[in-house]
Amino acid sequence: QQQVKQSPQSLIVQKGGISIINCAYENTAFDYFPWYQQFPGKGPALLIAIRPDVSEKKEGRFTISFNKSAKQFSLHIMDSQPGDSATYFCAASITTSGTYKYIFGTGTRLKVLA
Amino acid sequence: EADIYQTPRYLVIGTGKKITLECSQTMGHDKMYWYQQDPGMELHLIHYSYGVNSTEKGDLSSESTVSRIRTEHFPLTLESARPSHTSQYLCASSRHRGNTIYFGEGSWLTVV
């Protein structure tokens, strides 16, 4: 119930295309869903996040779509660029007994071809 | 921009050596974490702390130990390194009531 399932494991997209990464969760107590971007040799950095009271959040070329009933959320990268090539992790956060716990997905390696 | 620092960034050591990976954050965050990550692979939580003198083991069993004597400092120690410890170790922190985890740039450990 604590897992976050992420797919695909890897993704190759042409420059200008749309990259879509999906995540699914089981525990309905999760209340925060961030996406992290990690470049080789660097630590993950927060890219965009959403709470379950909204169905979509957009920041520039990055959009999170959230489907509460299906317990799924996805990251869409519009007009994908070679500089977007990185590993993307979804995560789900839960507050338990006043503390926070993060569950990360297994990551998606995105390569955008020039 | 997160202010969380890890040293050393890269380390190659021999089997059986003791090593300490340093992690410091200047954001006053109560919560700190250590994750282990093989290149391009998933993140495994190995230790976390919710404040001074508080440390807990994470989801992945690890032979390393941690301490939290000061809010800003969360070092990780391996008493006797083995080749199986070769990995990237990521330190992270978050506010007591914040949902965002901020990561350092990682420490790459190679045990030969």
Short mmCIF file of N, CA, C and O in Angstrom, two decimals, chain A residues 3-104:
data_model
loop_
_atom_site.label_atom_id
_atom_site.label_comp_id
_atom_site.label_asym_id
_atom_site.label_seq_id
_atom_site.Cartn_x
_atom_site.Cartn_y
_atom_site.Cartn_z
N GLN A 3 3.54 1.63 -1.88
CA GLN A 3 4.29 1.75 -3.11
C GLN A 3 3.75 2.83 -4.02
O GLN A 3 2.56 3.16 -4.01
N VAL A 4 4.67 3.38 -4.82
CA VAL A 4 4.31 4.25 -5.92
C VAL A 4 4.91 3.63 -7.18
O VAL A 4 6.12 3.48 -7.27
N LYS A 5 4.07 3.25 -8.11
CA LYS A 5 4.52 2.57 -9.32
C LYS A 5 4.67 3.58 -10.44
O LYS A 5 3.71 4.28 -10.79
N GLN A 6 5.85 3.61 -11.04
CA GLN A 6 6.17 4.60 -12.06
C GLN A 6 6.47 3.90 -13.38
O GLN A 6 7.14 2.87 -13.42
N SER A 7 6.00 4.50 -14.47
CA SER A 7 6.27 3.96 -15.80
C SER A 7 6.28 5.08 -16.82
O SER A 7 5.64 6.13 -16.61
N PRO A 8 7.00 4.94 -17.93
CA PRO A 8 7.88 3.82 -18.25
C PRO A 8 9.22 3.95 -17.52
O PRO A 8 9.50 4.97 -16.92
N GLN A 9 10.02 2.93 -17.62
CA GLN A 9 11.35 2.97 -17.00
C GLN A 9 12.27 3.89 -17.79
O GLN A 9 13.14 4.55 -17.22
N SER A 10 12.10 3.90 -19.11
CA SER A 10 12.88 4.80 -19.94
C SER A 10 12.01 5.29 -21.09
O SER A 10 11.03 4.65 -21.47
N LEU A 11 12.40 6.46 -21.62
CA LEU A 11 11.56 7.12 -22.62
C LEU A 11 12.46 7.91 -23.55
O LEU A 11 13.34 8.65 -23.09
N ILE A 12 12.25 7.74 -24.85
CA ILE A 12 12.98 8.52 -25.84
C ILE A 12 11.97 9.33 -26.64
O ILE A 12 11.00 8.79 -27.16
N VAL A 13 12.22 10.62 -26.72
CA VAL A 13 11.28 11.54 -27.38
C VAL A 13 12.06 12.44 -28.32
O VAL A 13 13.20 12.83 -28.03
N GLN A 14 11.45 12.77 -29.44
CA GLN A 14 12.07 13.71 -30.35
C GLN A 14 11.92 15.12 -29.82
O GLN A 14 10.94 15.45 -29.12
N LYS A 15 12.87 15.96 -30.14
CA LYS A 15 12.79 17.37 -29.77
C LYS A 15 11.47 17.96 -30.26
O LYS A 15 11.07 17.76 -31.40
N GLY A 16 10.81 18.70 -29.36
CA GLY A 16 9.52 19.29 -29.70
C GLY A 16 8.33 18.40 -29.37
O GLY A 16 7.19 18.87 -29.40
N GLY A 17 8.58 17.15 -29.05
CA GLY A 17 7.50 16.22 -28.74
C GLY A 17 7.03 16.35 -27.29
O GLY A 17 7.52 17.17 -26.52
N ILE A 18 6.04 15.54 -26.95
CA ILE A 18 5.50 15.53 -25.60
C ILE A 18 6.00 14.29 -24.86
O ILE A 18 5.88 13.18 -25.36
N SER A 19 6.55 14.51 -23.68
CA SER A 19 6.99 13.40 -22.84
C SER A 19 5.93 13.19 -21.76
O SER A 19 5.49 14.15 -21.13
N ILE A 20 5.55 11.94 -21.56
CA ILE A 20 4.53 11.63 -20.56
C ILE A 20 5.04 10.51 -19.66
O ILE A 20 5.44 9.45 -20.14
N ILE A 21 5.03 10.77 -18.36
CA ILE A 21 5.46 9.79 -17.37
C ILE A 21 4.31 9.60 -16.38
O ILE A 21 3.71 10.58 -15.94
N ASN A 22 4.05 8.35 -16.07
CA ASN A 22 2.88 8.03 -15.25
C ASN A 22 3.27 7.42 -13.91
O ASN A 22 4.25 6.69 -13.80
N CYS A 23 2.46 7.72 -12.90
CA CYS A 23 2.63 7.12 -11.59
C CYS A 23 1.28 6.72 -11.01
O CYS A 23 0.28 7.39 -11.26
N ALA A 24 1.29 5.64 -10.25
CA ALA A 24 0.08 5.17 -9.61
C ALA A 24 0.38 4.84 -8.15
O ALA A 24 1.48 4.39 -7.82
N TYR A 25 -0.61 5.08 -7.30
CA TYR A 25 -0.41 4.82 -5.88
C TYR A 25 -1.63 4.09 -5.34
O TYR A 25 -2.67 4.03 -5.98
N GLU A 26 -1.47 3.52 -4.15
CA GLU A 26 -2.57 2.76 -3.54
C GLU A 26 -3.16 3.47 -2.32
O GLU A 26 -4.37 3.47 -2.12
N ASN A 27 -2.29 4.07 -1.54
CA ASN A 27 -2.73 4.61 -0.26
C ASN A 27 -3.44 5.96 -0.43
O ASN A 27 -2.83 6.94 -0.84
N THR A 28 -4.70 6.02 -0.14
CA THR A 28 -5.46 7.25 -0.33
C THR A 28 -5.12 8.33 0.70
O THR A 28 -5.61 9.46 0.61
N ALA A 29 -4.29 8.00 1.66
CA ALA A 29 -3.88 9.00 2.65
C ALA A 29 -2.77 9.91 2.13
O ALA A 29 -2.49 10.94 2.74
N PHE A 30 -2.16 9.56 1.00
CA PHE A 30 -1.15 10.46 0.43
C PHE A 30 -1.79 11.81 0.15
O PHE A 30 -2.89 11.88 -0.41
N ASP A 31 -1.07 12.89 0.48
CA ASP A 31 -1.67 14.21 0.31
C ASP A 31 -0.75 15.21 -0.39
O ASP A 31 -1.03 16.41 -0.41
N TYR A 32 0.32 14.74 -0.98
CA TYR A 32 1.24 15.63 -1.68
C TYR A 32 1.99 14.80 -2.70
O TYR A 32 2.52 13.73 -2.36
N PHE A 33 2.03 15.28 -3.95
CA PHE A 33 2.59 14.48 -5.04
C PHE A 33 3.58 15.34 -5.84
O PHE A 33 3.21 16.07 -6.74
N PRO A 34 4.86 15.24 -5.50
CA PRO A 34 5.87 16.01 -6.21
C PRO A 34 6.55 15.20 -7.31
O PRO A 34 6.52 13.96 -7.31
N TRP A 35 7.13 15.92 -8.23
CA TRP A 35 8.01 15.33 -9.24
C TRP A 35 9.39 15.94 -9.07
O TRP A 35 9.53 17.15 -8.91
N TYR A 36 10.40 15.08 -9.14
CA TYR A 36 11.78 15.52 -9.03
C TYR A 36 12.50 15.22 -10.34
O TYR A 36 12.24 14.23 -11.02
N GLN A 37 13.44 16.10 -10.65
CA GLN A 37 14.27 15.96 -11.84
C GLN A 37 15.72 15.79 -11.40
O GLN A 37 16.21 16.53 -10.56
N GLN A 38 16.39 14.80 -11.97
CA GLN A 38 17.77 14.55 -11.57
C GLN A 38 18.65 14.44 -12.80
O GLN A 38 18.44 13.57 -13.65
N PHE A 39 19.66 15.32 -12.86
CA PHE A 39 20.65 15.24 -13.92
C PHE A 39 21.82 14.37 -13.44
O PHE A 39 22.07 14.26 -12.23
N PRO A 40 22.54 13.75 -14.38
CA PRO A 40 23.66 12.88 -13.98
C PRO A 40 24.65 13.60 -13.07
O PRO A 40 25.04 14.74 -13.33
N GLY A 41 25.02 12.93 -12.00
CA GLY A 41 25.99 13.49 -11.08
C GLY A 41 25.44 14.51 -10.11
O GLY A 41 26.19 15.10 -9.32
N LYS A 42 24.15 14.74 -10.15
CA LYS A 42 23.51 15.72 -9.27
C LYS A 42 22.46 15.05 -8.39
O LYS A 42 22.02 13.94 -8.66
N GLY A 43 22.05 15.76 -7.34
CA GLY A 43 20.94 15.27 -6.55
C GLY A 43 19.61 15.64 -7.19
O GLY A 43 19.54 16.58 -7.98
N PRO A 44 18.54 14.93 -6.87
CA PRO A 44 17.22 15.29 -7.40
C PRO A 44 16.80 16.68 -6.93
O PRO A 44 17.13 17.10 -5.82
N ALA A 45 16.08 17.38 -7.79
CA ALA A 45 15.58 18.71 -7.45
C ALA A 45 14.09 18.76 -7.75
O ALA A 45 13.62 18.22 -8.76
N LEU A 46 13.35 19.41 -6.86
CA LEU A 46 11.90 19.52 -7.05
C LEU A 46 11.58 20.25 -8.34
O LEU A 46 12.09 21.33 -8.60
N LEU A 47 10.72 19.65 -9.14
CA LEU A 47 10.34 20.24 -10.42
C LEU A 47 8.96 20.88 -10.33
O LEU A 47 8.76 22.03 -10.68
N ILE A 48 8.00 20.13 -9.85
CA ILE A 48 6.62 20.60 -9.75
C ILE A 48 5.89 19.66 -8.81
O ILE A 48 6.27 18.49 -8.69
N ALA A 49 4.86 20.16 -8.13
CA ALA A 49 4.13 19.32 -7.19
C ALA A 49 2.66 19.67 -7.20
O ALA A 49 2.27 20.78 -7.59
N ILE A 50 1.84 18.73 -6.74
CA ILE A 50 0.39 18.94 -6.74
C ILE A 50 -0.22 18.33 -5.49
O ILE A 50 0.33 17.37 -4.93
N ARG A 51 -1.34 18.88 -5.06
CA ARG A 51 -2.10 18.30 -3.96
C ARG A 51 -3.40 17.71 -4.53
O ARG A 51 -3.86 18.13 -5.58
N PRO A 52 -4.00 16.75 -3.84
CA PRO A 52 -5.14 16.02 -4.42
C PRO A 52 -6.42 16.82 -4.57
O PRO A 52 -7.40 16.31 -5.10
N ASP A 53 -6.42 18.09 -4.14
CA ASP A 53 -7.64 18.87 -4.28
C ASP A 53 -7.74 19.57 -5.64
O ASP A 53 -8.73 20.24 -5.92
N VAL A 54 -6.71 19.42 -6.48
CA VAL A 54 -6.75 19.97 -7.83
C VAL A 54 -6.45 18.86 -8.83
O VAL A 54 -5.80 17.87 -8.50
N SER A 55 -6.92 19.03 -10.05
CA SER A 55 -6.74 17.97 -11.06
C SER A 55 -5.58 18.25 -12.00
O SER A 55 -5.12 17.35 -12.71
N GLU A 56 -5.10 19.49 -12.01
CA GLU A 56 -4.01 19.81 -12.92
C GLU A 56 -3.23 21.00 -12.40
O GLU A 56 -3.81 21.92 -11.82
N LYS A 57 -1.94 20.96 -12.62
CA LYS A 57 -1.09 22.11 -12.29
C LYS A 57 -0.06 22.27 -13.39
O LYS A 57 0.56 21.29 -13.81
N LYS A 58 0.09 23.50 -13.83
CA LYS A 58 0.99 23.78 -14.94
C LYS A 58 2.03 24.80 -14.54
O LYS A 58 1.70 25.84 -13.95
N GLU A 59 3.29 24.52 -14.88
CA GLU A 59 4.36 25.48 -14.68
C GLU A 59 5.24 25.46 -15.92
O GLU A 59 6.03 24.53 -16.12
N GLY A 60 5.05 26.47 -16.74
CA GLY A 60 5.81 26.51 -17.99
C GLY A 60 5.46 25.34 -18.88
O GLY A 60 4.29 25.10 -19.17
N ARG A 61 6.47 24.58 -19.28
CA ARG A 61 6.22 23.44 -20.16
C ARG A 61 5.85 22.17 -19.39
O ARG A 61 5.57 21.14 -20.01
N PHE A 62 5.86 22.25 -18.08
CA PHE A 62 5.61 21.07 -17.25
C PHE A 62 4.21 21.12 -16.65
O PHE A 62 3.80 22.13 -16.08
N THR A 63 3.49 20.01 -16.79
CA THR A 63 2.13 19.91 -16.27
C THR A 63 1.97 18.60 -15.51
O THR A 63 2.42 17.55 -15.98
N ILE A 64 1.33 18.67 -14.33
CA ILE A 64 0.93 17.46 -13.62
C ILE A 64 -0.57 17.31 -13.82
O ILE A 64 -1.34 18.25 -13.58
N SER A 65 -0.98 16.12 -14.22
CA SER A 65 -2.39 15.76 -14.26
C SER A 65 -2.66 14.77 -13.15
O SER A 65 -1.90 13.80 -12.98
N PHE A 66 -3.72 15.01 -12.40
CA PHE A 66 -4.00 14.19 -11.22
C PHE A 66 -5.40 13.62 -11.31
O PHE A 66 -6.37 14.36 -11.51
N ASN A 67 -5.51 12.31 -11.17
CA ASN A 67 -6.80 11.63 -11.21
C ASN A 67 -7.00 10.92 -9.87
O ASN A 67 -6.49 9.83 -9.65
N LYS A 68 -7.75 11.58 -8.99
CA LYS A 68 -7.89 11.08 -7.63
C LYS A 68 -8.63 9.75 -7.60
O LYS A 68 -8.27 8.84 -6.86
N SER A 69 -9.67 9.61 -8.41
CA SER A 69 -10.47 8.39 -8.38
C SER A 69 -9.67 7.18 -8.88
O SER A 69 -9.82 6.06 -8.39
N ALA A 70 -8.80 7.42 -9.86
CA ALA A 70 -7.98 6.35 -10.40
C ALA A 70 -6.69 6.17 -9.62
O ALA A 70 -5.94 5.21 -9.85
N LYS A 71 -6.42 7.07 -8.71
CA LYS A 71 -5.17 7.07 -7.93
C LYS A 71 -3.96 7.06 -8.85
O LYS A 71 -3.04 6.23 -8.71
N GLN A 72 -3.99 8.00 -9.80
CA GLN A 72 -2.90 8.11 -10.75
C GLN A 72 -2.55 9.57 -10.95
O GLN A 72 -3.41 10.46 -10.84
N PHE A 73 -1.30 9.83 -11.25
CA PHE A 73 -0.89 11.17 -11.62
C PHE A 73 0.25 11.07 -12.64
O PHE A 73 0.97 10.07 -12.69
N SER A 74 0.34 12.07 -13.47
CA SER A 74 1.30 12.00 -14.55
C SER A 74 1.97 13.35 -14.78
O SER A 74 1.41 14.40 -14.45
N LEU A 75 3.16 13.28 -15.33
CA LEU A 75 3.93 14.46 -15.70
C LEU A 75 3.96 14.56 -17.22
O LEU A 75 4.29 13.59 -17.90
N HIS A 76 3.59 15.73 -17.72
CA HIS A 76 3.65 15.98 -19.15
C HIS A 76 4.67 17.08 -19.40
O HIS A 76 4.60 18.15 -18.77
N ILE A 77 5.61 16.81 -20.29
CA ILE A 77 6.58 17.82 -20.68
C ILE A 77 6.28 18.19 -22.12
O ILE A 77 6.46 17.39 -23.04
N MET A 78 5.79 19.40 -22.30
CA MET A 78 5.45 19.87 -23.64
C MET A 78 6.71 20.40 -24.33
O MET A 78 7.63 20.89 -23.66
N ASP A 79 6.72 20.33 -25.66
CA ASP A 79 7.86 20.87 -26.43
C ASP A 79 9.19 20.42 -25.81
O ASP A 79 10.05 21.23 -25.46
N SER A 80 9.34 19.12 -25.64
CA SER A 80 10.51 18.57 -24.97
C SER A 80 11.80 19.01 -25.66
O SER A 80 11.88 19.07 -26.90
N GLN A 81 12.78 19.31 -24.84
CA GLN A 81 14.07 19.81 -25.31
C GLN A 81 15.20 18.87 -24.87
O GLN A 81 15.08 18.20 -23.85
N PRO A 82 16.31 18.86 -25.60
CA PRO A 82 17.44 18.01 -25.18
C PRO A 82 17.89 18.29 -23.75
O PRO A 82 18.33 17.38 -23.04
N GLY A 83 17.75 19.53 -23.31
CA GLY A 83 18.10 19.88 -21.93
C GLY A 83 17.19 19.27 -20.90
O GLY A 83 17.49 19.31 -19.69
N ASP A 84 16.06 18.70 -21.32
CA ASP A 84 15.16 18.01 -20.40
C ASP A 84 15.62 16.59 -20.13
O ASP A 84 15.04 15.90 -19.27
N SER A 85 16.61 16.12 -20.87
CA SER A 85 17.11 14.75 -20.69
C SER A 85 17.63 14.59 -19.27
O SER A 85 18.58 15.26 -18.86
N ALA A 86 17.01 13.71 -18.53
CA ALA A 86 17.31 13.53 -17.11
C ALA A 86 16.50 12.33 -16.62
O ALA A 86 15.73 11.73 -17.38
N THR A 87 16.68 12.01 -15.35
CA THR A 87 15.84 11.00 -14.72
C THR A 87 14.77 11.71 -13.90
O THR A 87 15.08 12.65 -13.16
N TYR A 88 13.54 11.29 -14.03
CA TYR A 88 12.42 11.91 -13.34
C TYR A 88 11.84 10.92 -12.32
O TYR A 88 11.59 9.75 -12.64
N PHE A 89 11.64 11.41 -11.12
CA PHE A 89 11.05 10.60 -10.06
C PHE A 89 9.73 11.23 -9.62
O PHE A 89 9.68 12.43 -9.32
N CYS A 90 8.69 10.43 -9.56
CA CYS A 90 7.49 10.89 -8.88
C CYS A 90 7.60 10.47 -7.42
O CYS A 90 8.42 9.62 -7.06
N ALA A 91 6.79 11.08 -6.60
CA ALA A 91 6.79 10.73 -5.19
C ALA A 91 5.41 11.00 -4.61
O ALA A 91 4.60 11.73 -5.19
N ALA A 92 5.15 10.40 -3.48
CA ALA A 92 3.93 10.64 -2.74
C ALA A 92 4.29 10.80 -1.27
O ALA A 92 5.14 10.08 -0.76
N SER A 93 3.66 11.78 -0.68
CA SER A 93 3.98 12.09 0.71
C SER A 93 2.77 11.85 1.59
O SER A 93 1.63 12.13 1.19
N ILE A 94 3.02 11.37 2.79
CA ILE A 94 1.93 11.08 3.73
C ILE A 94 2.29 11.62 5.10
O ILE A 94 3.45 11.58 5.52
N THR A 95 1.32 12.15 5.77
CA THR A 95 1.52 12.61 7.13
C THR A 95 0.99 11.55 8.07
O THR A 95 -0.19 11.23 8.05
N THR A 96 1.88 10.99 8.86
CA THR A 96 1.48 9.95 9.81
C THR A 96 1.93 10.35 11.19
O THR A 96 3.12 10.57 11.42
N SER A 97 1.01 10.46 12.09
CA SER A 97 1.33 10.79 13.47
C SER A 97 2.17 12.05 13.57
O SER A 97 3.09 12.12 14.36
N GLY A 98 1.82 13.05 12.74
CA GLY A 98 2.51 14.33 12.78
C GLY A 98 3.84 14.34 12.07
O GLY A 98 4.50 15.36 12.05
N THR A 99 4.26 13.23 11.49
CA THR A 99 5.52 13.22 10.75
C THR A 99 5.24 12.99 9.27
O THR A 99 4.14 12.60 8.89
N TYR A 100 6.24 13.22 8.46
CA TYR A 100 6.10 13.10 7.02
C TYR A 100 6.88 11.89 6.52
O TYR A 100 7.93 11.56 7.03
N LYS A 101 6.35 11.25 5.51
CA LYS A 101 7.07 10.16 4.89
C LYS A 101 6.96 10.32 3.38
O LYS A 101 5.90 10.64 2.86
N TYR A 102 8.05 10.12 2.71
CA TYR A 102 8.10 10.22 1.26
C TYR A 102 8.26 8.84 0.67
O TYR A 102 9.10 8.07 1.10
N ILE A 103 7.47 8.53 -0.36
CA ILE A 103 7.64 7.31 -1.13
C ILE A 103 7.98 7.72 -2.55
O ILE A 103 7.19 8.42 -3.20
N PHE A 104 9.14 7.30 -3.02
CA PHE A 104 9.55 7.65 -4.38
C PHE A 104 9.21 6.54 -5.35
O PHE A 104 9.25 5.35 -5.00
#
